[in-house]
Short mmCIF file of C-alpha atoms in Angstrom, two decimals:
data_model
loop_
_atom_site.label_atom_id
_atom_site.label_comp_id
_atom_site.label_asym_id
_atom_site.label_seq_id
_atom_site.Cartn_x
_atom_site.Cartn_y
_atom_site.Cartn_z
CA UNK A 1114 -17.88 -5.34 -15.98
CA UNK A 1115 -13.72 -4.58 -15.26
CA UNK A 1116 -12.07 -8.06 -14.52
CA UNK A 1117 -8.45 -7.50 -13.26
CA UNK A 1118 -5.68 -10.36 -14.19
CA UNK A 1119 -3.62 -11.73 -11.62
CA UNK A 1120 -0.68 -9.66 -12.93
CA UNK A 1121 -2.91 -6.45 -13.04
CA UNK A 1122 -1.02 -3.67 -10.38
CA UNK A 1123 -1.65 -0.58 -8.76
CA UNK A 1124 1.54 1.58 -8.83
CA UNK A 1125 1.96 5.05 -7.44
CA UNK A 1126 5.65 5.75 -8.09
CA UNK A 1127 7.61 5.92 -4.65
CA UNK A 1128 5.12 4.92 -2.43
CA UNK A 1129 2.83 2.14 -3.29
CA UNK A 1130 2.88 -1.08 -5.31
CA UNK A 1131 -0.56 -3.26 -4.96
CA UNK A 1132 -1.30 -6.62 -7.00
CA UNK A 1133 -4.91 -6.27 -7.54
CA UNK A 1134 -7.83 -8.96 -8.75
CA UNK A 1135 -11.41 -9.19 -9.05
CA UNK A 1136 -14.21 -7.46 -10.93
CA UNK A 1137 -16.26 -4.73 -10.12
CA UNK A 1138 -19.50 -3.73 -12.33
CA UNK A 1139 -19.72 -0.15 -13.66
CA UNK A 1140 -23.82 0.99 -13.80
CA UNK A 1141 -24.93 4.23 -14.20
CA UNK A 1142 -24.41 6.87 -16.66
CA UNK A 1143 -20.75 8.13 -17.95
CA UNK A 1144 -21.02 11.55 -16.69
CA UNK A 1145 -22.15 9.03 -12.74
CA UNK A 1146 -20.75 5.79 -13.16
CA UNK A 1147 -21.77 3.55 -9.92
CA UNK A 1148 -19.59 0.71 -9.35
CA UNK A 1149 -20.01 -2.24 -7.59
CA UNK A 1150 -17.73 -5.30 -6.82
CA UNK A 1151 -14.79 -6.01 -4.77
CA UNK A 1152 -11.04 -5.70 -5.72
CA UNK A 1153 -8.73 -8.17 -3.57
CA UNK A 1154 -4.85 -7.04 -2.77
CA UNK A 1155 -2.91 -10.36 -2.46
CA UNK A 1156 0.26 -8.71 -2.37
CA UNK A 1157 2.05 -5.32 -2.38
CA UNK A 1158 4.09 -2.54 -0.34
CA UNK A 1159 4.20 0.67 0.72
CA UNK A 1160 7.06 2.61 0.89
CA UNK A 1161 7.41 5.01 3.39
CA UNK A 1162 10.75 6.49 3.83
CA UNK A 1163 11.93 4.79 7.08
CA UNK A 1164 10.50 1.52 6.21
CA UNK A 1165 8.51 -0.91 3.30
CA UNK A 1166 5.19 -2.34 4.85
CA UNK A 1167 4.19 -4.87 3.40
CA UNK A 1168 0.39 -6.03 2.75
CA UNK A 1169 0.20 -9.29 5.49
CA UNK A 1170 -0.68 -12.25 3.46
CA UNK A 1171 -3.16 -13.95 6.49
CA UNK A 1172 -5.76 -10.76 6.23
CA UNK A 1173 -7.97 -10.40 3.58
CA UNK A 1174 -7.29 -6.90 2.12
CA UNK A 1175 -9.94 -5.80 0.05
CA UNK A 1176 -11.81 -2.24 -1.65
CA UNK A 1177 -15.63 -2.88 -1.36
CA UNK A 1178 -17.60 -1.07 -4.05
CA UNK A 1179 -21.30 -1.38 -3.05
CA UNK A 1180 -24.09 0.65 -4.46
CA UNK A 1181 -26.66 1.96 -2.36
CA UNK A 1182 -29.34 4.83 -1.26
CA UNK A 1183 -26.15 7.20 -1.46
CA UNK A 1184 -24.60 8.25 -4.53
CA UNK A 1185 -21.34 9.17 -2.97
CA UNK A 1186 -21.18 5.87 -1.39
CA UNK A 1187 -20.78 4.16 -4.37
CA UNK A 1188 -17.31 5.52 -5.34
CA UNK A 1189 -16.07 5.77 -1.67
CA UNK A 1190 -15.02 1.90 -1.21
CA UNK A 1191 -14.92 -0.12 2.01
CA UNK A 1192 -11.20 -0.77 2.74
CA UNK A 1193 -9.71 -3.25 4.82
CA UNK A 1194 -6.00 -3.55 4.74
CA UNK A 1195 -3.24 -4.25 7.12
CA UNK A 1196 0.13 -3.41 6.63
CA UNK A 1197 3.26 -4.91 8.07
CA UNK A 1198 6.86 -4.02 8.84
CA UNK A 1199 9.73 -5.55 11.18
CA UNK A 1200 8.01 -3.60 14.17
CA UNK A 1201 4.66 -2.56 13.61
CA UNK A 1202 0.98 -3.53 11.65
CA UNK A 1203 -0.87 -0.48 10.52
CA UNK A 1204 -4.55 -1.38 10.20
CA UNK A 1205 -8.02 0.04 8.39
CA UNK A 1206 -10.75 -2.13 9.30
CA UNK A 1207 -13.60 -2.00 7.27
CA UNK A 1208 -13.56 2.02 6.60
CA UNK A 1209 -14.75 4.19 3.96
CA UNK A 1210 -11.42 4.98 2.07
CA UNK A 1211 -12.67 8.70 2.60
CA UNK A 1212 -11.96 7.83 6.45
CA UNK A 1213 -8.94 5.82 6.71
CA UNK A 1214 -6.83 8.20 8.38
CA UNK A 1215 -9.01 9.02 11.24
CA UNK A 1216 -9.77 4.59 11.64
CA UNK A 1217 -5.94 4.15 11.53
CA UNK A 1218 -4.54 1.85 13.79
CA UNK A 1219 -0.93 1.10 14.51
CA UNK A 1220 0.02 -2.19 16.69
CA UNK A 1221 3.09 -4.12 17.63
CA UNK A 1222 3.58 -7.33 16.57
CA UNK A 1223 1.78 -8.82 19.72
CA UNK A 1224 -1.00 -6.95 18.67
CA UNK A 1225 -0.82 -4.50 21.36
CA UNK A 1226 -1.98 -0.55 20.39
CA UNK A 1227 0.47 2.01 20.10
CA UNK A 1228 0.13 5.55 20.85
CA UNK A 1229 1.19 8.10 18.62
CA UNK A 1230 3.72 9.16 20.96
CA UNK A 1231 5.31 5.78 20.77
CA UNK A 1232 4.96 5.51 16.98
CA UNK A 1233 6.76 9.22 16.50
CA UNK A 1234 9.55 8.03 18.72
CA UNK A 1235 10.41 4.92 16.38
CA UNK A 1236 9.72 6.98 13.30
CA UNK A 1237 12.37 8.90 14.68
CA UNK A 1238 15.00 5.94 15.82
CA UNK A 1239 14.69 4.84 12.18
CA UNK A 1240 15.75 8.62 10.66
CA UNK A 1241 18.24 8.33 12.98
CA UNK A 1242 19.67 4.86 11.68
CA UNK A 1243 19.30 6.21 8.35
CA UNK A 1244 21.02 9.28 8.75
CA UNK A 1245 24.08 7.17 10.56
CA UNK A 1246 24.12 5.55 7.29
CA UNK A 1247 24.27 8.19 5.21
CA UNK A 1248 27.11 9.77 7.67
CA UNK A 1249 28.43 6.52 6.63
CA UNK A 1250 28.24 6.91 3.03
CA UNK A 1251 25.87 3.57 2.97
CA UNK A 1252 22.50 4.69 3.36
CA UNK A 1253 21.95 7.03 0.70
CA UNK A 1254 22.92 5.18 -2.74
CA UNK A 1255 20.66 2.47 -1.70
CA UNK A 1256 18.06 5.10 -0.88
CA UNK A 1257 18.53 6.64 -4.27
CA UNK A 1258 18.80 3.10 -5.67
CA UNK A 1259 15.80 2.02 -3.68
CA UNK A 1260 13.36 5.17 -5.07
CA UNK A 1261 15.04 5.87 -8.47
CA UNK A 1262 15.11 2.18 -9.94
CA UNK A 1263 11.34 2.00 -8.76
CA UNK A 1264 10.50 5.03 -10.35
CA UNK A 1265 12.28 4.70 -13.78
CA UNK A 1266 11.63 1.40 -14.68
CA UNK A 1267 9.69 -0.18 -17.73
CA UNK A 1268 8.27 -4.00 -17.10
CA UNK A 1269 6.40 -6.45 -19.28
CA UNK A 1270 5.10 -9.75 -19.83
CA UNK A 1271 5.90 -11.96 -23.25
CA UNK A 1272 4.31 -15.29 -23.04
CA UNK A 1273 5.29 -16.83 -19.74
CA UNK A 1274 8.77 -14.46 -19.72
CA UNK A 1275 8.67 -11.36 -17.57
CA UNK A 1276 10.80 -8.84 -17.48
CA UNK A 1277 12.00 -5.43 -16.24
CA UNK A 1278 14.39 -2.69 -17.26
CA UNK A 1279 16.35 -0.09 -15.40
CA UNK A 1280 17.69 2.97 -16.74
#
């Protein structure tokens, strides 16, 4: 059995930073380890160049690890996250992470769907306002900032004192 701490993260450099907790039970051999619990994401982000989504703290975002009749199930969780932003929620309901993309679903803030027209078109506004600002000669140090501080950083945990350093 894997327990994750409430400090435990998942961290791909750039793009995503997840806090993750709960347990999930490894069975099986080593060579075909089955596992079998649920992970909860109470917090985190994900970067995308134009904007940071943010998980949304009312939805229960989760990877289900269940075993079953099929093998490959086992390592191919059940997500269910939703992502938010100033304009937009991106949503996986209850997909096999194998999936997601095709089960992706973008809405406005009113909850309304929006076509992938629509979602190009303010993918493209917010280049736009980000290539203004680099025009500007504001937009890109923070961008650099923004990526390069993420990237290169070291963090820890001493007792009750956490901290971070940049290079």
């Amino acid at each position: 059995r894997v327990s994750l701490g409430k400090d435990f993260e998942i961290v791909y450099p750039y793009l995503v930073t997840f806090g993750a907790s709960g347990a999930v039970t490894l069975d099986g051999s080593t060579a075909n380890p089955v596992p079998s619990g649920k992970i909860c994401f109470p917090r985190g982000e994900l970067n995308l160049l134009t904007s940071r989504m943010e998980l949304k703290r009312d939805v229960e975002n989760y990877a289900l690890f269940e075993k079953g009749g099929d093998p490959l199930a086992a390592v191919d969780p059940i997500l269910n996250l939703s992502l938010e932003d100033r304009d937009v929620v991106l949503q996986v309901k209850e997909v096999r992470a194998s999936n997601w993309a095709q089960q992706l679903s973008i809405v406005d803030k009113r909850g309304e769907q929006i076509d992938e027209s629509a979602w190009i078109g303010l993918v493209r506004s917010r280049l736009e306002e980000l290539q203004k600002g680099i025009e500007a000669g504001v937009g890109l140090p923070g961008l650099a900032a923004r990526y390069l501080f993420n990237l290169y950083s070291v963090r820890g945990k001493l007792g009750s004192l956490q901290w971070r350093l940049y290079p």
